[in-house]
């Protein structure tokens, strides 16, 4: 059950819409289900003698009784209340209870208060009502409606439990503002796939991903085709900014602007500056083609940093975890911009879902996430990936790790009661799994084919290594369709000088496997990253005289060096 409170200045205009046919003739049987005093509230929907003007005058009477200079400019309080899809149909009597409970909870009309505001509840559809009130009490005072949106939400949670409806996740006031009904209607009229607010929010987040400084952030906004206007102090310093879509104008022909804070709480300029203030990301210029990494190598660089973020999310350092969530969000935004067509849609949906999981009341100002933000920057600098060959394998390697990190984020939020963020994380993980299945299909098929061609003695030796390192999961791994790919990976690693059992044990020790959708796939990508194998199947020639590399020497040092290289500087101590 979702309430959505707003205010306006025209009682008659709102009533004309509620009792009218709707924008697409969707309104059916508009009528009152409750009001402040039924004998004083005419119902134009059921009483042929009643008119909209008569109902407007009755509602506005306390407002009109005030001197003109004391009348509030926005005196109309409007609150649609909608049940969730799949909920049962409520009766008019039940909706009347809902209406009375909400106007009581929000301070519009406390039960037993004879001087409360005048209000009505109109029903013109099966799944929702509209509450309308005038914001002047019978005694001429204004109602006490501080935090009425939060109180309406809390009352709806209680009503859901009492009426046997779906109990939705409680909010914590860190969510981005949703598009208004007018914004949604305009998007439909103009043929846009979504309201301007949502398009702008996504574009601003993508411009921020991996940005090294404020100047680069604003440059990226303009390169994305957005209208950008800064708010300047008399000294010339930038105090804030606002953005608009080209061609999106109001009735007066003026651009429809949105400030960063209106798009999302963490997109205000002060919040952006806090994120950029951690320090330089790297020393390479974005436009320098000589220093530009390849898409595959940028994804391989990011993978151990995502592993480290997942590990941080299982620790007790909440500030560090919150910082890593911001970094993961930027990494997803970077991937969404550079992914091949085959996975672009799912990655865009994953990035949009996960942005809700990056925001909570836990602050990250004193924590350092430069390493993962640098990885996002490297992915953007590398440009579009083709999705084939090494690009496809490296993308699958990174996505496999991102799925595990997103699941860790879900557990972190759930443990702290962040219901909306946990739900957003689960949604992001679902889209990431879909993108992973697409990107991993070709490289895993090639590895399986290579594994099937191995001699039986070699396959038995690698099976023994799996049984020794993973006694609890060995049967599952050896009967999984991915076993052939794992055998091929172990064989390549052995020919590169690694001892298979030690390498496997090191991969297992990196992070738990219980949350993995497919243990075999996770091990394949961890082993290939740790042993510096190509992300696609290939021949790794044996190097005579090369000593067998232990997992500590081969994996840990590589992971640490990669993380340090991506950060550009060592992790600074907590203050």
Coordinates of C-alpha atoms in Angstrom, one line a residue:
X1 CA 0.0 0.0 0.0
X2 CA 1.7 3.1 -1.3
X3 CA 0.8 6.7 -0.2
X4 CA 2.1 9.7 -2.3
X5 CA 1.6 13.1 -0.7
X6 CA 1.7 16.4 -2.6
X7 CA 0.2 19.9 -2.3
X8 CA -1.4 22.2 -4.8
X9 CA -3.4 25.4 -5.2
X10 CA -6.6 24.4 -7.1
X11 CA -9.2 22.3 -5.4
X12 CA -11.6 22.4 -8.4
X13 CA -9.0 21.3 -10.9
X14 CA -8.0 18.3 -8.8
X15 CA -11.7 17.3 -8.3
X16 CA -12.4 17.7 -12.0
X17 CA -9.6 15.2 -12.7
X18 CA -10.7 12.7 -10.0
X19 CA -14.4 12.7 -11.1
X20 CA -13.5 12.9 -14.8
X21 CA -12.8 10.0 -17.2
X22 CA -9.1 10.1 -16.7
X23 CA -6.4 10.7 -19.3
X24 CA -7.1 7.4 -21.0
X25 CA -10.7 6.8 -19.9
X26 CA -9.3 4.7 -17.0
X27 CA -11.6 6.1 -14.3
X28 CA -14.7 4.1 -13.5
X29 CA -17.5 5.0 -11.2
X30 CA -15.9 7.9 -9.3
X31 CA -17.6 8.3 -5.9
X32 CA -16.9 9.2 -2.3
X33 CA -16.0 6.5 0.2
X34 CA -15.4 8.8 3.2
X35 CA -15.3 12.4 4.2
X36 CA -15.0 14.8 7.1
X37 CA -18.8 14.9 7.5
X38 CA -20.9 12.8 5.1
X39 CA -23.9 15.1 5.5
X40 CA -21.9 18.1 4.4
X41 CA -19.9 16.5 1.5
X42 CA -22.0 16.3 -1.7
X43 CA -20.9 13.4 -4.0
X44 CA -21.1 14.4 -7.7
X45 CA -20.4 10.8 -8.7
X46 CA -23.5 9.3 -7.1
X47 CA -25.8 12.4 -6.6
X48 CA -27.1 13.8 -9.9
X49 CA -28.0 17.1 -8.1
X50 CA -24.4 17.6 -6.7
X51 CA -21.8 19.6 -8.6
X52 CA -18.0 19.8 -8.5
X53 CA -18.3 23.5 -7.6
X54 CA -20.5 22.8 -4.6
X55 CA -18.1 20.2 -3.3
X56 CA -15.2 22.6 -4.0
X57 CA -16.9 25.4 -2.0
X58 CA -17.6 23.1 0.9
X59 CA -14.0 22.0 1.1
X60 CA -12.5 25.5 0.6
X61 CA -14.8 27.2 3.1
X62 CA -12.3 27.4 6.0
X63 CA -9.7 28.8 3.5
X64 CA -12.0 31.4 2.1
X65 CA -13.0 32.5 5.6
X66 CA -9.5 33.8 6.1
X67 CA -8.4 37.3 5.0
X68 CA -6.7 37.0 1.6
X69 CA -3.3 37.8 3.0
X70 CA -3.5 34.8 5.3
X71 CA -4.7 32.2 2.8
X72 CA -1.9 29.7 2.0
X73 CA -0.9 29.7 -1.7
X74 CA -0.8 25.8 -1.8
X75 CA -3.8 24.9 0.3
X76 CA -4.7 21.6 -1.3
X77 CA -3.3 18.4 0.3
X78 CA -3.5 15.4 -2.1
X79 CA -2.6 11.8 -1.2
X80 CA -3.3 8.8 -3.5
X81 CA -3.1 5.5 -1.7
X82 CA -2.7 2.4 -3.9
X83 CA -2.6 -1.3 -3.1
X84 CA 0.3 -3.4 -4.5
X85 CA -0.2 -5.5 -7.7
X86 CA -1.7 -8.9 -6.6
X87 CA -3.4 -7.6 -3.5
X88 CA -7.1 -8.5 -3.0
X89 CA -9.7 -5.9 -3.9
X90 CA -10.8 -3.8 -0.9
X91 CA -14.4 -2.8 -0.4
X92 CA -15.6 0.7 -0.1
X93 CA -16.0 0.2 3.7
X94 CA -12.3 -0.9 4.0
X95 CA -11.1 2.0 1.9
X96 CA -13.1 4.3 4.2
X97 CA -11.1 2.8 7.1
X98 CA -7.9 3.4 5.3
X99 CA -8.8 7.0 4.6
X100 CA -9.7 7.8 8.2
X101 CA -6.6 6.1 9.5
X102 CA -4.3 8.0 7.2
X103 CA -5.8 11.5 7.8
X104 CA -5.5 10.7 11.5
X105 CA -1.9 9.5 11.3
X106 CA -0.8 12.5 9.2
X107 CA -2.3 15.2 11.4
X108 CA -4.9 16.3 8.8
X109 CA -7.9 15.2 10.8
X110 CA -7.2 13.6 14.2
X111 CA -10.0 11.3 15.4
X112 CA -12.3 13.3 17.7
X113 CA -11.0 16.7 16.6
X114 CA -14.1 18.7 15.6
X115 CA -11.9 21.6 14.3
X116 CA -9.8 19.4 12.0
X117 CA -9.3 20.0 8.3
X118 CA -12.0 19.1 5.8
X119 CA -11.2 16.1 3.7
X120 CA -12.7 13.6 1.3
X121 CA -11.7 10.2 -0.2
X122 CA -12.6 9.5 -3.8
X123 CA -12.5 6.1 -5.4
X124 CA -12.4 5.7 -9.2
X125 CA -10.5 2.4 -9.6
X126 CA -10.4 -0.9 -7.9
X127 CA -6.8 -0.6 -6.5
X128 CA -6.6 3.0 -5.1
X129 CA -8.3 6.0 -3.6
X130 CA -7.4 9.7 -3.6
X131 CA -7.5 11.7 -0.3
X132 CA -8.1 15.4 -0.8
X133 CA -8.0 18.0 2.1
X134 CA -7.8 21.7 2.5
X135 CA -4.9 22.8 4.7
X136 CA -6.8 25.2 6.9
X137 CA -8.6 23.9 10.0
X138 CA -12.2 25.0 11.0
X139 CA -10.6 27.3 13.6
X140 CA -8.5 29.0 11.0
X141 CA -5.2 27.4 12.1
X142 CA -2.9 25.3 10.0
X143 CA -2.7 21.5 10.7
X144 CA 0.5 20.0 12.3
X145 CA 1.6 17.7 9.5
X146 CA 5.4 17.5 10.1
X147 CA 6.8 14.4 8.4
X148 CA 3.3 13.4 7.2
X149 CA 4.8 11.3 4.4
X150 CA 6.7 9.1 6.9
X151 CA 3.7 8.8 9.1
X152 CA 1.5 7.9 6.2
X153 CA 4.0 5.2 5.2
X154 CA 4.1 3.8 8.7
X155 CA 0.3 3.7 8.9
X156 CA 0.2 1.9 5.6
X157 CA 2.5 -0.8 6.9
X158 CA 0.1 -1.4 9.8
X159 CA -2.9 -1.4 7.5
X160 CA -1.2 -4.0 5.2
X161 CA -0.7 -6.4 8.2
X162 CA -4.2 -5.9 9.5
X163 CA -5.9 -6.3 6.1
X164 CA -3.7 -9.3 4.9
X165 CA -2.1 -7.3 2.1
X166 CA 1.5 -7.5 0.9
X167 CA 3.7 -5.8 3.5
X168 CA 6.0 -3.5 1.6
X169 CA 9.5 -2.6 2.7
X170 CA 9.7 0.4 5.0
X171 CA 11.5 3.5 3.7
X172 CA 14.4 5.4 5.4
X173 CA 14.3 8.7 3.5
X174 CA 17.4 7.9 1.5
X175 CA 15.5 6.9 -1.7
X176 CA 15.5 9.1 -4.8
X177 CA 12.4 11.1 -5.4
X178 CA 10.0 9.2 -7.6
X179 CA 8.6 10.8 -10.8
X180 CA 5.3 12.6 -10.2
X181 CA 2.1 11.4 -12.0
X182 CA 2.4 14.5 -14.2
X183 CA 6.0 13.5 -15.2
X184 CA 4.9 10.0 -16.0
X185 CA 2.0 11.2 -18.1
X186 CA 4.2 13.6 -20.0
X187 CA 6.6 10.8 -20.8
X188 CA 3.7 8.7 -22.2
X189 CA 2.4 11.7 -24.3
X190 CA 5.8 12.4 -25.8
X191 CA 6.8 8.8 -26.5
X192 CA 9.6 8.7 -24.0
X193 CA 10.3 5.3 -22.4
X194 CA 10.6 6.9 -19.0
X195 CA 10.2 10.3 -17.2
X196 CA 12.9 12.9 -17.7
X197 CA 13.8 12.7 -14.0
X198 CA 14.9 9.0 -14.3
X199 CA 16.8 9.5 -17.5
X200 CA 18.7 12.5 -16.0
X201 CA 19.4 10.5 -12.8
X202 CA 21.0 7.7 -14.8
X203 CA 23.0 10.1 -17.0
X204 CA 24.4 12.0 -14.0
X205 CA 25.4 8.8 -12.2
X206 CA 27.2 7.6 -15.4
X207 CA 29.0 11.0 -15.7
X208 CA 30.2 10.7 -12.1
X209 CA 31.4 7.1 -12.5
X210 CA 35.2 7.2 -12.2
X211 CA 35.4 11.0 -12.6
X212 CA 38.7 12.3 -11.3
X213 CA 37.5 15.8 -10.4
X214 CA 34.6 18.2 -10.6
X215 CA 35.7 19.7 -14.0
X216 CA 35.6 16.3 -15.6
X217 CA 32.2 15.5 -14.1
X218 CA 30.7 18.6 -15.7
X219 CA 32.4 18.0 -19.0
X220 CA 31.0 14.5 -19.1
X221 CA 27.5 15.9 -18.4
X222 CA 27.8 18.1 -21.5
X223 CA 29.3 15.4 -23.6
X224 CA 26.3 13.2 -22.7
X225 CA 24.1 15.9 -24.4
X226 CA 22.5 17.3 -21.2
X227 CA 21.8 21.0 -20.6
X228 CA 23.9 22.0 -17.6
X229 CA 23.7 25.2 -15.6
X230 CA 25.8 26.0 -12.5
X231 CA 24.7 28.1 -9.6
X232 CA 27.5 30.6 -8.9
X233 CA 28.4 32.6 -5.8
X234 CA 29.4 36.3 -6.3
X235 CA 33.0 35.1 -6.0
X236 CA 32.5 32.9 -9.0
X237 CA 32.6 29.6 -7.0
X238 CA 30.1 26.9 -7.9
X239 CA 27.5 26.4 -5.3
X240 CA 25.3 23.9 -7.1
X241 CA 24.1 22.7 -10.5
X242 CA 21.0 21.6 -12.4
X243 CA 20.5 19.6 -15.6
X244 CA 17.8 19.3 -18.2
X245 CA 17.1 17.2 -21.2
X246 CA 17.3 19.0 -24.6
X247 CA 13.8 19.6 -25.8
X248 CA 12.1 19.0 -22.4
X249 CA 10.2 22.3 -21.8
X250 CA 7.3 23.5 -19.9
X251 CA 4.2 25.4 -21.2
X252 CA 6.2 28.6 -21.2
X253 CA 8.9 27.1 -23.4
X254 CA 11.4 27.1 -20.6
X255 CA 13.8 24.1 -19.9
X256 CA 12.6 21.8 -17.1
X257 CA 15.5 21.8 -14.7
X258 CA 16.4 19.3 -12.0
X259 CA 19.0 20.0 -9.4
X260 CA 21.3 17.1 -8.4
X261 CA 19.6 16.8 -5.0
X262 CA 16.2 16.5 -6.6
X263 CA 17.5 13.6 -8.7
X264 CA 19.0 11.7 -5.7
X265 CA 20.3 12.6 -2.2
X266 CA 23.8 11.6 -3.1
X267 CA 23.9 13.6 -6.4
X268 CA 23.9 17.0 -4.8
X269 CA 27.1 19.0 -5.4
X270 CA 28.3 18.8 -1.8
X271 CA 27.9 15.0 -1.8
X272 CA 29.7 14.7 -5.1
X273 CA 32.5 16.8 -3.8
X274 CA 32.8 14.5 -0.8
X275 CA 33.2 11.5 -3.1
X276 CA 35.8 13.2 -5.3
X277 CA 37.8 14.5 -2.3
X278 CA 39.3 11.1 -1.4
X279 CA 42.2 11.9 -3.7
X280 CA 43.5 11.3 -7.2
X281 CA 42.5 8.2 -9.0
X282 CA 45.4 7.7 -11.3
X283 CA 48.0 9.7 -13.2
X284 CA 47.0 8.9 -16.8
X285 CA 45.0 11.3 -18.8
X286 CA 41.7 10.0 -20.1
X287 CA 42.3 11.0 -23.7
X288 CA 45.9 9.6 -23.9
X289 CA 45.5 6.6 -26.3
X290 CA 49.0 5.3 -25.5
X291 CA 48.0 4.8 -21.9
X292 CA 44.5 3.5 -22.5
X293 CA 44.0 -0.1 -21.3
X294 CA 42.3 -2.8 -23.3
X295 CA 38.7 -3.6 -22.3
X296 CA 39.7 -7.1 -21.2
X297 CA 42.7 -6.0 -19.0
X298 CA 40.6 -3.2 -17.4
X299 CA 38.0 -5.8 -16.4
X300 CA 40.7 -8.2 -15.1
X301 CA 42.1 -5.3 -13.0
X302 CA 38.6 -4.6 -11.5
X303 CA 37.9 -8.2 -10.5
X304 CA 40.2 -8.6 -7.4
X305 CA 38.9 -5.2 -6.2
X306 CA 35.4 -6.4 -6.4
X307 CA 36.5 -9.5 -4.4
X308 CA 38.0 -7.1 -1.8
X309 CA 34.8 -5.1 -1.7
X310 CA 32.8 -8.3 -1.0
X311 CA 35.2 -9.2 1.8
X312 CA 34.8 -5.8 3.3
X313 CA 31.0 -6.2 3.3
X314 CA 31.4 -9.3 5.5
X315 CA 33.4 -7.4 8.1
X316 CA 32.3 -5.0 10.9
X317 CA 33.6 -1.8 9.4
X318 CA 30.4 -0.1 8.3
X319 CA 32.1 3.1 7.0
X320 CA 34.4 1.0 4.8
X321 CA 31.5 -1.1 3.6
X322 CA 29.4 2.0 2.7
X323 CA 32.3 3.4 0.7
X324 CA 32.8 0.1 -1.2
X325 CA 29.0 0.1 -2.1
X326 CA 29.5 3.5 -3.7
X327 CA 32.5 2.2 -5.6
X328 CA 30.6 -0.9 -6.8
X329 CA 27.8 1.4 -8.0
X330 CA 30.3 3.4 -10.1
X331 CA 31.8 0.2 -11.4
X332 CA 28.4 -1.0 -12.6
X333 CA 27.7 2.4 -14.2
X334 CA 31.0 2.1 -16.1
X335 CA 30.2 -1.4 -17.2
X336 CA 26.7 -0.4 -18.4
X337 CA 28.3 2.3 -20.6
X338 CA 30.9 0.0 -22.2
X339 CA 29.2 -3.4 -22.4
X340 CA 28.4 -5.1 -25.7
X341 CA 24.9 -5.0 -27.1
X342 CA 24.2 -8.6 -25.8
X343 CA 24.5 -7.6 -22.2
X344 CA 24.0 -3.8 -22.2
X345 CA 20.3 -3.9 -21.3
X346 CA 20.8 -6.2 -18.3
X347 CA 23.8 -4.3 -17.0
X348 CA 21.9 -1.0 -17.3
X349 CA 19.0 -2.5 -15.3
X350 CA 21.5 -3.9 -12.7
X351 CA 23.2 -0.5 -12.4
X352 CA 19.9 1.3 -11.9
X353 CA 18.7 -1.2 -9.4
X354 CA 21.9 -1.2 -7.4
X355 CA 22.0 2.6 -7.1
X356 CA 19.3 2.3 -4.4
X357 CA 21.6 -0.2 -2.5
X358 CA 24.4 2.4 -2.4
X359 CA 22.5 4.8 -0.2
X360 CA 21.8 4.4 3.5
X361 CA 22.3 6.5 6.7
X362 CA 25.7 4.9 7.2
X363 CA 28.2 7.5 6.1
X364 CA 31.4 6.7 4.2
X365 CA 33.3 10.1 4.3
X366 CA 36.3 8.8 6.2
X367 CA 36.8 5.6 4.1
X368 CA 38.9 5.2 1.0
X369 CA 37.4 3.6 -2.2
X370 CA 39.8 5.0 -4.7
X371 CA 40.9 1.6 -5.9
X372 CA 37.5 0.5 -7.1
X373 CA 36.7 4.0 -8.4
X374 CA 40.0 3.9 -10.4
X375 CA 38.9 0.5 -11.8
X376 CA 35.6 2.1 -13.0
X377 CA 37.7 4.9 -14.6
X378 CA 39.9 2.3 -16.3
X379 CA 36.9 0.5 -17.7
X380 CA 35.5 3.8 -19.2
X381 CA 38.9 4.7 -20.6
X382 CA 39.3 1.3 -22.2
X383 CA 36.0 1.9 -24.2
X384 CA 33.5 -0.4 -25.5
X385 CA 34.1 -4.2 -25.3
X386 CA 33.2 -6.4 -28.2
X387 CA 32.0 -9.2 -26.0
X388 CA 34.0 -11.8 -27.9
X389 CA 37.2 -13.6 -27.2
X390 CA 39.2 -12.2 -24.3
X391 CA 36.7 -9.4 -23.9
X392 CA 33.9 -11.9 -23.3
X393 CA 35.8 -14.0 -20.9
X394 CA 37.1 -11.1 -18.9
X395 CA 33.6 -9.7 -18.7
X396 CA 32.3 -13.0 -17.5
X397 CA 35.1 -13.2 -14.9
X398 CA 34.1 -9.8 -13.5
X399 CA 30.4 -10.4 -13.6
X400 CA 30.8 -13.7 -11.7
X401 CA 32.5 -11.8 -9.0
X402 CA 30.0 -9.0 -9.1
X403 CA 27.2 -11.4 -8.5
X404 CA 28.9 -12.6 -5.3
X405 CA 29.7 -9.1 -4.2
X406 CA 26.0 -8.0 -4.7
X407 CA 24.8 -11.0 -2.7
X408 CA 27.2 -9.8 0.1
X409 CA 25.7 -6.4 -0.2
X410 CA 22.2 -7.9 0.3
X411 CA 23.3 -9.7 3.4
X412 CA 25.0 -6.5 4.7
X413 CA 21.9 -4.4 4.3
X414 CA 19.6 -7.1 5.6
X415 CA 21.6 -7.4 8.8
X416 CA 21.1 -3.7 9.4
X417 CA 17.4 -3.6 8.6
X418 CA 17.8 -1.8 5.3
X419 CA 14.9 -3.5 3.6
X420 CA 14.7 -1.3 0.5
X421 CA 18.4 -1.5 -0.2
X422 CA 18.4 -5.3 0.3
X423 CA 15.5 -5.6 -2.1
X424 CA 17.4 -3.4 -4.6
X425 CA 20.5 -5.6 -4.3
X426 CA 18.5 -8.8 -5.0
X427 CA 17.1 -7.2 -8.1
X428 CA 20.5 -6.1 -9.2
X429 CA 21.9 -9.6 -8.7
X430 CA 19.1 -11.0 -10.8
X431 CA 20.1 -8.8 -13.7
X432 CA 23.8 -9.5 -13.2
X433 CA 23.1 -13.2 -13.4
X434 CA 21.3 -12.8 -16.7
X435 CA 24.2 -10.7 -18.1
X436 CA 26.7 -13.3 -16.8
X437 CA 24.9 -16.2 -18.5
X438 CA 25.1 -14.4 -21.8
X439 CA 28.7 -13.3 -21.5
X440 CA 30.0 -16.6 -20.2
X441 CA 28.3 -19.0 -22.6
X442 CA 31.0 -18.8 -25.4
X443 CA 34.2 -18.8 -23.3
X444 CA 32.9 -21.6 -21.0
X445 CA 31.9 -23.7 -24.0
X446 CA 35.4 -23.4 -25.4
X447 CA 36.9 -24.4 -22.1
X448 CA 34.6 -27.4 -21.8
X449 CA 35.5 -28.6 -25.2
X450 CA 39.2 -28.2 -24.3
X451 CA 38.6 -30.1 -21.1
X452 CA 36.9 -33.0 -22.9
X453 CA 40.0 -33.5 -25.1
X454 CA 42.3 -34.0 -22.1
X455 CA 43.8 -37.5 -21.6
X456 CA 41.9 -39.6 -19.1
X457 CA 44.9 -39.7 -16.8
X458 CA 45.1 -36.0 -16.7
X459 CA 41.4 -35.6 -15.9
X460 CA 41.8 -38.1 -13.1
X461 CA 44.7 -36.2 -11.6
X462 CA 42.8 -33.0 -11.7
X463 CA 39.7 -34.8 -10.2
X464 CA 41.9 -35.9 -7.3
X465 CA 43.1 -32.3 -6.8
X466 CA 39.4 -31.2 -6.6
X467 CA 38.6 -34.0 -4.1
X468 CA 41.5 -33.1 -1.9
X469 CA 40.8 -29.4 -1.9
X470 CA 37.0 -29.5 -1.8
X471 CA 36.0 -32.7 0.0
X472 CA 32.6 -31.3 0.8
X473 CA 31.8 -30.2 -2.7
X474 CA 33.8 -32.6 -4.8
X475 CA 30.9 -34.7 -6.0
X476 CA 28.9 -31.6 -6.9
X477 CA 31.8 -30.2 -8.9
X478 CA 32.8 -33.4 -10.7
X479 CA 29.2 -34.1 -11.9
X480 CA 28.5 -30.5 -12.8
X481 CA 28.5 -29.6 -16.6
X482 CA 31.2 -27.1 -15.8
X483 CA 33.7 -29.8 -14.6
X484 CA 35.2 -30.0 -18.1
X485 CA 36.0 -26.2 -18.0
X486 CA 37.5 -26.5 -14.5
X487 CA 39.7 -29.4 -15.7
X488 CA 40.9 -27.4 -18.7
X489 CA 41.7 -24.5 -16.4
X490 CA 43.6 -26.6 -13.9
X491 CA 45.6 -28.1 -16.8
X492 CA 46.5 -24.7 -18.2
X493 CA 47.6 -23.6 -14.7
X494 CA 49.7 -26.7 -14.2
X495 CA 51.4 -26.2 -17.5
X496 CA 52.1 -22.6 -16.5
X497 CA 53.9 -23.8 -13.4
X498 CA 51.3 -23.9 -10.7
X499 CA 50.6 -26.8 -8.4
X500 CA 46.8 -27.6 -8.9
X501 CA 45.9 -28.6 -5.4
X502 CA 47.6 -25.5 -3.8
X503 CA 46.1 -23.3 -6.5
X504 CA 42.6 -24.7 -5.8
X505 CA 43.0 -24.3 -2.1
X506 CA 44.1 -20.7 -2.5
X507 CA 41.1 -19.9 -4.7
X508 CA 38.8 -21.5 -2.1
X509 CA 40.3 -19.5 0.7
X510 CA 39.8 -16.2 -1.1
X511 CA 36.1 -16.1 -0.1
X512 CA 33.3 -18.5 0.9
X513 CA 31.5 -20.5 -1.9
X514 CA 28.2 -21.1 -0.2
X515 CA 26.6 -18.0 -1.8
X516 CA 27.7 -19.0 -5.3
X517 CA 25.1 -20.0 -7.8
X518 CA 27.6 -22.4 -9.5
X519 CA 30.7 -23.3 -7.5
X520 CA 32.4 -24.7 -10.6
X521 CA 32.0 -21.5 -12.6
X522 CA 33.3 -19.4 -9.6
X523 CA 36.4 -21.6 -9.3
X524 CA 37.1 -21.4 -13.0
X525 CA 37.2 -17.6 -13.0
X526 CA 39.1 -17.3 -9.7
X527 CA 41.7 -19.8 -10.9
X528 CA 42.2 -18.1 -14.3
X529 CA 42.5 -14.7 -12.6
X530 CA 44.9 -15.9 -9.9
X531 CA 47.1 -17.8 -12.3
X532 CA 47.1 -15.0 -14.8
X533 CA 45.6 -17.3 -17.5
X534 CA 43.8 -16.0 -20.5
X535 CA 40.1 -15.5 -19.8
X536 CA 39.4 -17.7 -22.8
X537 CA 40.5 -21.2 -23.5
X538 CA 44.0 -21.4 -25.0
X539 CA 47.3 -23.2 -24.9
X540 CA 49.6 -22.2 -22.1
X541 CA 53.0 -23.7 -23.1
X542 CA 55.0 -25.4 -20.5
X543 CA 58.1 -23.5 -19.5
X544 CA 61.0 -25.9 -18.8
X545 CA 63.0 -25.1 -15.8
X546 CA 60.2 -23.0 -14.3
X547 CA 59.6 -23.7 -10.7
X548 CA 56.1 -24.7 -9.5
X549 CA 54.4 -21.5 -8.3
X550 CA 52.7 -21.6 -4.9
X551 CA 49.3 -20.0 -4.4
X552 CA 50.8 -17.5 -1.9
X553 CA 53.5 -16.4 -4.4
X554 CA 51.3 -16.4 -7.5
X555 CA 47.9 -15.2 -6.3
X556 CA 48.3 -13.0 -3.2
X557 CA 51.1 -10.9 -4.6
X558 CA 49.3 -10.5 -7.9
X559 CA 46.0 -9.5 -6.2
X560 CA 47.8 -7.0 -3.9
X561 CA 49.8 -5.5 -6.8
X562 CA 46.7 -5.2 -9.0
X563 CA 44.8 -3.4 -6.2
X564 CA 47.7 -1.0 -5.5
X565 CA 48.2 -0.3 -9.2
X566 CA 44.5 0.5 -9.7
X567 CA 44.5 2.8 -6.7
X568 CA 47.6 4.7 -7.7
X569 CA 48.5 5.1 -4.0
X570 CA 48.5 2.9 -1.0
X571 CA 45.3 2.8 1.1
X572 CA 45.4 5.7 3.5
X573 CA 44.9 5.0 7.2
X574 CA 41.5 5.7 8.9
X575 CA 41.4 9.0 10.7

